[in-house]
Structures are given as structure tokens and as C-alpha cells.
Coordinates of C-alpha atoms in Angstrom, one line a residue:
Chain E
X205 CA 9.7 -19.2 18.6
X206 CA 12.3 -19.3 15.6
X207 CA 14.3 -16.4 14.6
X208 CA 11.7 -15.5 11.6
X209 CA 9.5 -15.0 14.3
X210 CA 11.8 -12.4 15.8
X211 CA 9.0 -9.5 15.6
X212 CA 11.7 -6.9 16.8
X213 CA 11.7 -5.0 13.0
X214 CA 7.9 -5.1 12.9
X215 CA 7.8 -3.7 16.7
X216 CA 10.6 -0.6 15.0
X217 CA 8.3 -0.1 12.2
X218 CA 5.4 -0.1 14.2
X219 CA 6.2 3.2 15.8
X220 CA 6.1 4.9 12.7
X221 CA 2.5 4.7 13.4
X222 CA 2.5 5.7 17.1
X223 CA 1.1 2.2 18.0
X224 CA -1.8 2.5 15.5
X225 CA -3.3 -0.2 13.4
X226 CA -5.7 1.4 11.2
X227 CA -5.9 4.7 9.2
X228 CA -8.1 7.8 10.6
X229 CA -11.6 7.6 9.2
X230 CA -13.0 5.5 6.5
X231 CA -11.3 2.1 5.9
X232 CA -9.7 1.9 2.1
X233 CA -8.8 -1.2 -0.3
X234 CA -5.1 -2.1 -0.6
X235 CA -5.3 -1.3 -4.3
X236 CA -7.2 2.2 -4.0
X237 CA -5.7 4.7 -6.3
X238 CA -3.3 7.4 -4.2
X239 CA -3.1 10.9 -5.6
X240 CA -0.7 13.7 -4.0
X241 CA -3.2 16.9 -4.2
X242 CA -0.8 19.1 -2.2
X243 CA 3.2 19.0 -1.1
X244 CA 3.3 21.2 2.3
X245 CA 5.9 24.1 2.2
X246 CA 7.5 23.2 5.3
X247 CA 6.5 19.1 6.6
X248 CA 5.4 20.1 10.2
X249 CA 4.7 16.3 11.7
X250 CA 5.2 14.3 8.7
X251 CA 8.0 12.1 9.0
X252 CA 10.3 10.7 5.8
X253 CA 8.0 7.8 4.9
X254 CA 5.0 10.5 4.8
X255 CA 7.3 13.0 2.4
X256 CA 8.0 9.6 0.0
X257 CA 4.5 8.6 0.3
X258 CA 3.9 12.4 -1.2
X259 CA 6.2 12.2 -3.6
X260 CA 5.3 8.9 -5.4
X261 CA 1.7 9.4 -5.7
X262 CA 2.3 13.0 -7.5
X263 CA 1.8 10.5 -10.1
X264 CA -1.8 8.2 -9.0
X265 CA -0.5 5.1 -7.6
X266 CA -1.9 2.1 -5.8
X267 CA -1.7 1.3 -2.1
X268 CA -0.3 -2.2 -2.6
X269 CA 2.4 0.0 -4.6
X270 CA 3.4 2.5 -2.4
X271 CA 4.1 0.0 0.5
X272 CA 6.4 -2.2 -2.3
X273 CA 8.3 0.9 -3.3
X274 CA 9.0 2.1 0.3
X275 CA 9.1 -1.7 1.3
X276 CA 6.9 -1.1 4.5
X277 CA 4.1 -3.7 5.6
X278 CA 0.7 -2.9 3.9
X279 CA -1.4 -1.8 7.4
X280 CA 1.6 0.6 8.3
X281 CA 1.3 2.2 5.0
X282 CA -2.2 2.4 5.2
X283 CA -2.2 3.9 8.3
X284 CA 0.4 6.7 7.2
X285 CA -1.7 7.4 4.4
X286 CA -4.2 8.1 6.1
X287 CA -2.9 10.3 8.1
X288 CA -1.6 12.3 5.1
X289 CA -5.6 12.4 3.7
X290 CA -6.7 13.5 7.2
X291 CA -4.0 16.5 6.5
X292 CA -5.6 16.9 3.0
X293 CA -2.4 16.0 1.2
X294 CA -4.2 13.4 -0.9
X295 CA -6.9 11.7 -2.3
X296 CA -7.5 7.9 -1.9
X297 CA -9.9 7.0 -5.0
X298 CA -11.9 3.6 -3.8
X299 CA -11.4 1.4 -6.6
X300 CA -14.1 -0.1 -8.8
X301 CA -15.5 -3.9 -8.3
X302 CA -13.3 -5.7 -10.8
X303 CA -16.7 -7.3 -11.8
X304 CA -18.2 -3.4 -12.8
X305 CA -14.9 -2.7 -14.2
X306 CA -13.9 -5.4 -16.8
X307 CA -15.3 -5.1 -20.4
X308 CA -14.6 -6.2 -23.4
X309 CA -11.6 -3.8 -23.9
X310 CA -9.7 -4.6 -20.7
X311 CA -10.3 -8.6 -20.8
X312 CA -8.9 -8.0 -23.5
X313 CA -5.7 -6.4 -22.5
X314 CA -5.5 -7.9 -19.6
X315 CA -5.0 -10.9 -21.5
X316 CA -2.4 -9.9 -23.7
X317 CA -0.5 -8.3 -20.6
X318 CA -0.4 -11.8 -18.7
X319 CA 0.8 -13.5 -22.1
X320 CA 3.1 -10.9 -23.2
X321 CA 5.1 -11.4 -19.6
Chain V
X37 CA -3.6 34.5 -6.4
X38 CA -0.7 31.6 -6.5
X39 CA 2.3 31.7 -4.3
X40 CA 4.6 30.1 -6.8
X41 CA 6.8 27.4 -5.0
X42 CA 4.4 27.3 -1.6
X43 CA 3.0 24.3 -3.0
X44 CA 3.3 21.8 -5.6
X45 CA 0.2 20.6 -7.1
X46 CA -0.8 17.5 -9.8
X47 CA -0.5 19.4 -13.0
X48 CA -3.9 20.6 -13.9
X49 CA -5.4 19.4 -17.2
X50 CA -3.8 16.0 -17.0
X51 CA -6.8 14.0 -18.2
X52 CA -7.8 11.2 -16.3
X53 CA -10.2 9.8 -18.9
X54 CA -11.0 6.1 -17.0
X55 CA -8.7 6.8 -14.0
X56 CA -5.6 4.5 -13.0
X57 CA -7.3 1.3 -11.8
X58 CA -5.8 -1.8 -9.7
X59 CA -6.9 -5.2 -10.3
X60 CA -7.1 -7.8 -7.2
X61 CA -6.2 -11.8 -7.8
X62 CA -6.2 -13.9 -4.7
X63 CA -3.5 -16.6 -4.3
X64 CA -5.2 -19.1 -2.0
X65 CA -4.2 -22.2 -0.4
X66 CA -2.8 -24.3 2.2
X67 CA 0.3 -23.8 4.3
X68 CA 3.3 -24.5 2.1
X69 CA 1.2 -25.8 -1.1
X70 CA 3.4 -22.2 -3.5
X71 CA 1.3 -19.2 -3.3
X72 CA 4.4 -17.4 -2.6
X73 CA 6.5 -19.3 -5.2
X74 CA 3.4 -18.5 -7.5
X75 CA 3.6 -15.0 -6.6
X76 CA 7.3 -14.4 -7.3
X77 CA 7.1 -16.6 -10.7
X78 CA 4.8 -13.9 -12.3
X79 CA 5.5 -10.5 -11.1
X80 CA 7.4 -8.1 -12.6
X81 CA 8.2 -6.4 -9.4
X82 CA 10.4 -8.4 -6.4
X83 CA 7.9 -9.3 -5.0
X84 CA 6.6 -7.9 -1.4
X85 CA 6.5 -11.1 1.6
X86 CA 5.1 -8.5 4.5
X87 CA 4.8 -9.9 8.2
X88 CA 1.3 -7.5 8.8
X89 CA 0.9 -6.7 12.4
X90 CA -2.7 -7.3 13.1
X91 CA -4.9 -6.2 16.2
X92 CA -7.2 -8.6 18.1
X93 CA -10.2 -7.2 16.8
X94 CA -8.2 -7.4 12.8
X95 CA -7.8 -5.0 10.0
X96 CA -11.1 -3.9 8.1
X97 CA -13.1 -4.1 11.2
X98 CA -15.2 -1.2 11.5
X99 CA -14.0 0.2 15.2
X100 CA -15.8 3.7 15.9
X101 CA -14.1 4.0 19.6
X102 CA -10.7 5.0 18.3
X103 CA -9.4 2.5 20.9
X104 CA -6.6 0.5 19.1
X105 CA -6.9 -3.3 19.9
X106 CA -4.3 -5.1 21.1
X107 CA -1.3 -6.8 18.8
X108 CA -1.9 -10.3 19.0
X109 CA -0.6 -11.3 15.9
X110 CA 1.3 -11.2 12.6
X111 CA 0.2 -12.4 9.1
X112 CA 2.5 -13.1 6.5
X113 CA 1.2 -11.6 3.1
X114 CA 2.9 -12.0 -0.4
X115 CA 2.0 -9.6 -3.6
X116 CA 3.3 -8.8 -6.7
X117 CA 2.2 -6.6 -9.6
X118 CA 1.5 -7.3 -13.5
X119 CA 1.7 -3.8 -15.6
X120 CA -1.0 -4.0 -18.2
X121 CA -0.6 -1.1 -19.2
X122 CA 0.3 2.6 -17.6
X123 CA -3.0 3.2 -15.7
X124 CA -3.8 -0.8 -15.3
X125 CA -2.2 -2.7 -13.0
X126 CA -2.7 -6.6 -11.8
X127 CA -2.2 -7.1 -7.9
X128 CA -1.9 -10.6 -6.6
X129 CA -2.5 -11.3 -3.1
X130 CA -1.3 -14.3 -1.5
X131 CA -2.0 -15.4 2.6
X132 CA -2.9 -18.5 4.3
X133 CA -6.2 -19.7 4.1
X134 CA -6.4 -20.5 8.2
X135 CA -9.5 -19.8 9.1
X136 CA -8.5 -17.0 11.9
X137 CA -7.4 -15.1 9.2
X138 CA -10.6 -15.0 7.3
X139 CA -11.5 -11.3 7.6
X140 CA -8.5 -10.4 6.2
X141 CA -9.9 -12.5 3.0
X142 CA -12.8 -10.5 3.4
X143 CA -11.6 -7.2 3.0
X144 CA -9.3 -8.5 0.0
X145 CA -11.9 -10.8 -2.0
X146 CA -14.0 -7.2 -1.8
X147 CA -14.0 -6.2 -5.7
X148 CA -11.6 -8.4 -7.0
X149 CA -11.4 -10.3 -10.1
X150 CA -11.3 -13.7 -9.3
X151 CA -8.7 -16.2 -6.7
X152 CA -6.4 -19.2 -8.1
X153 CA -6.9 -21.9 -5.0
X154 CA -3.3 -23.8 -5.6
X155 CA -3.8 -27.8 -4.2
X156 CA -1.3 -30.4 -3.6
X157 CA -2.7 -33.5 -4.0
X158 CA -1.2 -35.1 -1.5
X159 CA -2.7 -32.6 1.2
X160 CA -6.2 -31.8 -1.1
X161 CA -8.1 -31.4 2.1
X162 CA -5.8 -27.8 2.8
X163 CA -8.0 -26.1 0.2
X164 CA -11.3 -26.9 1.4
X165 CA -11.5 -23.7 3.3
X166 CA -10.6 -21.9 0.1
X167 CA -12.8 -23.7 -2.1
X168 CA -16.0 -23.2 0.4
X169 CA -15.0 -19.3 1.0
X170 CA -15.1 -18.0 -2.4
X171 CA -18.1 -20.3 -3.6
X172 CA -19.6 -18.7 -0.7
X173 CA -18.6 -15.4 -1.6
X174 CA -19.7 -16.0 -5.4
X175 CA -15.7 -15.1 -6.3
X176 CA -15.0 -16.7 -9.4
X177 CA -11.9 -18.9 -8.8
X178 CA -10.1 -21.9 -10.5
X179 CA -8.3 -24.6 -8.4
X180 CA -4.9 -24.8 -9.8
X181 CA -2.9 -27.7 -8.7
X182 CA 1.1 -27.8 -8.3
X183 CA 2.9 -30.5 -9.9
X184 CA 5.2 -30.6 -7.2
X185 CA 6.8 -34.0 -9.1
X186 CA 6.7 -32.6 -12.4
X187 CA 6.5 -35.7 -14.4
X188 CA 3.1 -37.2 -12.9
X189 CA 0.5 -36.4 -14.2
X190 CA -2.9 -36.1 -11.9
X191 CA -6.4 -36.5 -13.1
X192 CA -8.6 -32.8 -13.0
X193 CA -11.6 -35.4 -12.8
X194 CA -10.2 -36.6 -9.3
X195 CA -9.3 -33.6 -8.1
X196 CA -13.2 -31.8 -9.0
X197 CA -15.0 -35.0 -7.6
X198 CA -12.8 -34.5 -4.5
X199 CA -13.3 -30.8 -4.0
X200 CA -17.1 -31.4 -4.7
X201 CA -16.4 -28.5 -7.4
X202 CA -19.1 -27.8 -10.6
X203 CA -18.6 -28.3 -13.7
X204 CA -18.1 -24.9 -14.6
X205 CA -14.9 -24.0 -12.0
X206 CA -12.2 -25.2 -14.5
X207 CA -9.2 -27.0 -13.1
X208 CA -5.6 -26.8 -14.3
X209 CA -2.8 -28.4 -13.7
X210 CA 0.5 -25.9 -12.8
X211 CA 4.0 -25.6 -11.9
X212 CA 4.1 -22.3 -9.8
X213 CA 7.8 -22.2 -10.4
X214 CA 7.7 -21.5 -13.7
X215 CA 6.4 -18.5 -15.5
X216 CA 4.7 -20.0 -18.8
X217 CA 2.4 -21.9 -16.3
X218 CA 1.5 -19.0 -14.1
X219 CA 0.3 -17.5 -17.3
X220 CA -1.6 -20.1 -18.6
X221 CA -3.8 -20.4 -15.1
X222 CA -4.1 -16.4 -14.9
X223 CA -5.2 -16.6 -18.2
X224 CA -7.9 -19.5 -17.4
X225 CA -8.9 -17.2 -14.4
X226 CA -9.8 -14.0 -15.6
X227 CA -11.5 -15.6 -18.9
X228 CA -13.2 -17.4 -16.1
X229 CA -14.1 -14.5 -14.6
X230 CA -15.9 -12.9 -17.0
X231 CA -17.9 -16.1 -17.9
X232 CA -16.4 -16.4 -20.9
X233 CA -18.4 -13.6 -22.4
X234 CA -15.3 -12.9 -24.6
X235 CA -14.2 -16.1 -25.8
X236 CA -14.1 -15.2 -29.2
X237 CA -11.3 -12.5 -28.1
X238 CA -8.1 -14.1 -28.8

């Protein structure tokens, strides 16, 4: 075992979720669309990731993004997220087949996004 | 009756006409062959490398017993974002193509657009998995291969007779250090993707 295998900051993180691996009830996609519905008065058994997690999807915001913004492994946000839907603090919007999705319109600016980088 | 302050709500009336929406592009390919060098070359945000802590039984696996499996192992995971636009975003998803970690590409091939499958010549066999996994899947993907040497030039023909590919998978040559050539085989993909039902869109 190197030292990048050192899993002691994944073991740290991983009691943010009490040991757990996956989110309370139905499984979601990494870029489901995360909407605050609710802030709670007074945060009984949320912790600071769950009040961050609250405050950047009072704007909709994608799984994948949340975990980049609070720079937390995807399955440990997932699994605090879920926790905050189970508590009816937000909505986590399963995201369209990109195959359903993509007409005419967005081929199109997807395109011009990837160019225009 | 509202209790002003008690809580704070999305402000009603925002329209959500088509609702924010995430598109997924898998990065696939052997160990060391520049997913995550082809990651960081095109996203706009630094982008995440994740060690994901993963149960025996693996994320996405339907488990009704509420009994958590036991950590067994870690996955290392690489994404970034492309903005489109406010409300469209680009996600791309890079992890090794071992074959243990194969449910993990099944819950992120679910409803994406399309994979890039980077080669190296000199190890072509590494993307077999990848190649046989999303034509399996029906994914549309396009084998991108890394000019690790720059200056030589490789032969697409070889590298489709090789990878037993048809004619319709396109293959392009790529630097995944550099930007410009990201682009270019995003851009291949996702007019790939949609059959190239819009190619007069320029």
C-alpha cells in the first residue's frame, strides 16, 4: 500500500454519513437536478455539509455539482442528500435520457458551448 | 397564513420552462491511457478526482434490507463540467474500465449522451472492455486515441480493424492535453450521438 492509498480522509469523511453508502429510498443519477424546497428554522440533526447542501441548491443544481462545490466524494453526497429529501428539504428531479432530451435546439448549443470554450 | 422568516422558500413564480438539465459524457479507457488529463483539459471547473468508497454489494444496487454492505473498496472517479448555458450543463465522467467496476458504468452510461473510449496504441487491447460495453449497451461512443508522441501519426483504419469497430463509430485522433483537441472529439461525439440528424447545423 502507497501513501495515495492512505484511506484515512475517506474513513473521516465517511462518518459524515454514519457508515452509510447509499441515500434513504429510491437510488438517483449523479447529475439529477437538486432543488432546496424548504430551509429549516432551527437545523435539528443536519450537520454543516447538509446546511451548504441547502443553501446551493436554493438555486436547482446538479448532484455532480454540489459534491465539486463542497469538494466531498459523489456517494457521500448522495447519501446526505438524501437524507435532506427524506426530511422534505428538497426535491431531486431524475434527469431526462440525454437521447429524449437532445433536439435540434440543444445539439445545437451544445455545439457552440464545446467550441466556444 | 406565512410566518415570515420561519422558512425560506424558492421564490415562487420563477419559471422553469424546460427545467435545468445535466448532460452525462463517459471518459472511458484503460489504466493510465488520459481520461483524467482529458477531463481536466476541458472543464471549466478544477476538476473533481474523488476516491468513492464503495460497498461489496456496489453503489446503484437495489438493496431493500437496509443492511449496508461492507467497504471493500475505493474507486477513483474524475469529472468536470462544460456550462452551455445557465440551465444546461455538460458532465464528464471519467473511471477505469476494470471490469469489477462495471456496475458503476451501469448506473452512469444510464441516460447519457454518448462515451469517448481514449486508446493508446501501444496498449489497444485496454479498451476492449470499453469498446464491447457500450456497443452492448447501444451507447453511442467514438474511440479517441492519444497521441502520446505527438508527431506520429497512427492510421484510424488500423486502429477500427483492430477494435473490430463499424463503419459508422468514427475514430479520431487526440491530444488529451490540449484543449482545441478535446473539442474537436466532443464535438465528433455528440454529432455522433444524434446520428447526425443535424449535420446541416453548423
Amino acid at each position: 500500500m502507497t501513501d495515495d492509498d492512505d484511506p484515512g480522509p475517506l474513513v473521516r469523511l465517511f462518518g459524515l454519513t454514519g457508515g452509510r453508502v447509499r441515500p434513504s429510498g429510491e437510488t438517483f443519477d449523479l447529475v439529477a437536478i437538486v432543488t432546496t424546497v424548504s430551509m429549516p428554522f432551527e437545523p435539528v440533526g443536519l450537520n454543516p455539509e447538509h446546511e451548504s447542501m441547502l443553501d446551493i441548491c436554493l438555486r436547482p443544481t446538479p448532484v455532480a455539482d454540489v459534491a465539486a462545490q463542497l469538494r466531498l466524494p459523489l456517494n457521500i453526497t448522495r447519501v446526505l442528500l438524501g437524507d435532506l429529501r427524506r426530511e422534505g428539504l428538497v426535491t431531486i428531479d431524475a434527469p431526462r435520457p440525454a437521447q429524449q432530451l437532445i433536439d435540434e435546439r440543444i445539439y445545437r448549443e451544445v455545439l457552440h458551448g464545446i467550441r466556444r470554450l | 397564513m406565512e410566518f415570515a422568516g420561519s422558512e425560506r422558500s424558492r421564490p415562487a413564480g420563477v419559471a422553469l420552462t424546460a427545467g435545468p438539465t445535466a448532460l452525462k459524457i463517459l471518459v472511458a479507457g484503460g489504466f493510465g491511457v488520459g481520461k483524467t488529463t482529458m477531463v481536466g483539459s476541458i472543464s471549466e471547473i478544477r476538476p473533481l478526482h474523488t476516491e468513492e468508497l464503495l460497498s461489496d454489494r456496489g453503489v446503484g444496487v437495489d438493496d431493500t434490507s437496509g443492511v449496508e454492505g461492507k467497504i471493500t473498496t475505493t474507486v477513483a472517479l474524475d469529472f468536470g463540467r462544460i456550462t452551455i448555458r445557465e440551465g444546461l450543463w455538460l458532465y464528464l465522467f471519467g473511471t477505469p474500465g476494470q471490469d469489477r467496476f462495471w456496475f458503476m458504468w451501469d448506473e452512469l452510461s444510464l441516460g447519457a449522451l454518448g462515451a469517448v473510449v481514449l486508446a493508446d496504441t501501444r496498449r489497444l487491447q485496454d479498451c476492449f472492455p470499453a469498446v464491447d460495453y457500450f456497443e452492448q449497451r447501444g451507447l453511442p461512443f467514438v474511440v479517441a486515441v492519444n497521441c502520446f508522441d505527438g508527431a506520429r501519426r497512427h492510421d484510424p483504419a488500423k486502429v477500427r480493424r483492430a477494435l473490430g469497430l463499424d463503419a459508422a463509430t468514427p475514430v479520431v485522433m487526440c491530444d488529451a492535453r490540449h484543449r482545441a483537441s478535446v473539442k474537436e472529439v466532443l464535438t465528433t461525439l455528440v454529432t455522433h450521438a444524434v446520428g447526425g440528424a443535424y449535420r446541416h447545423v453548423d
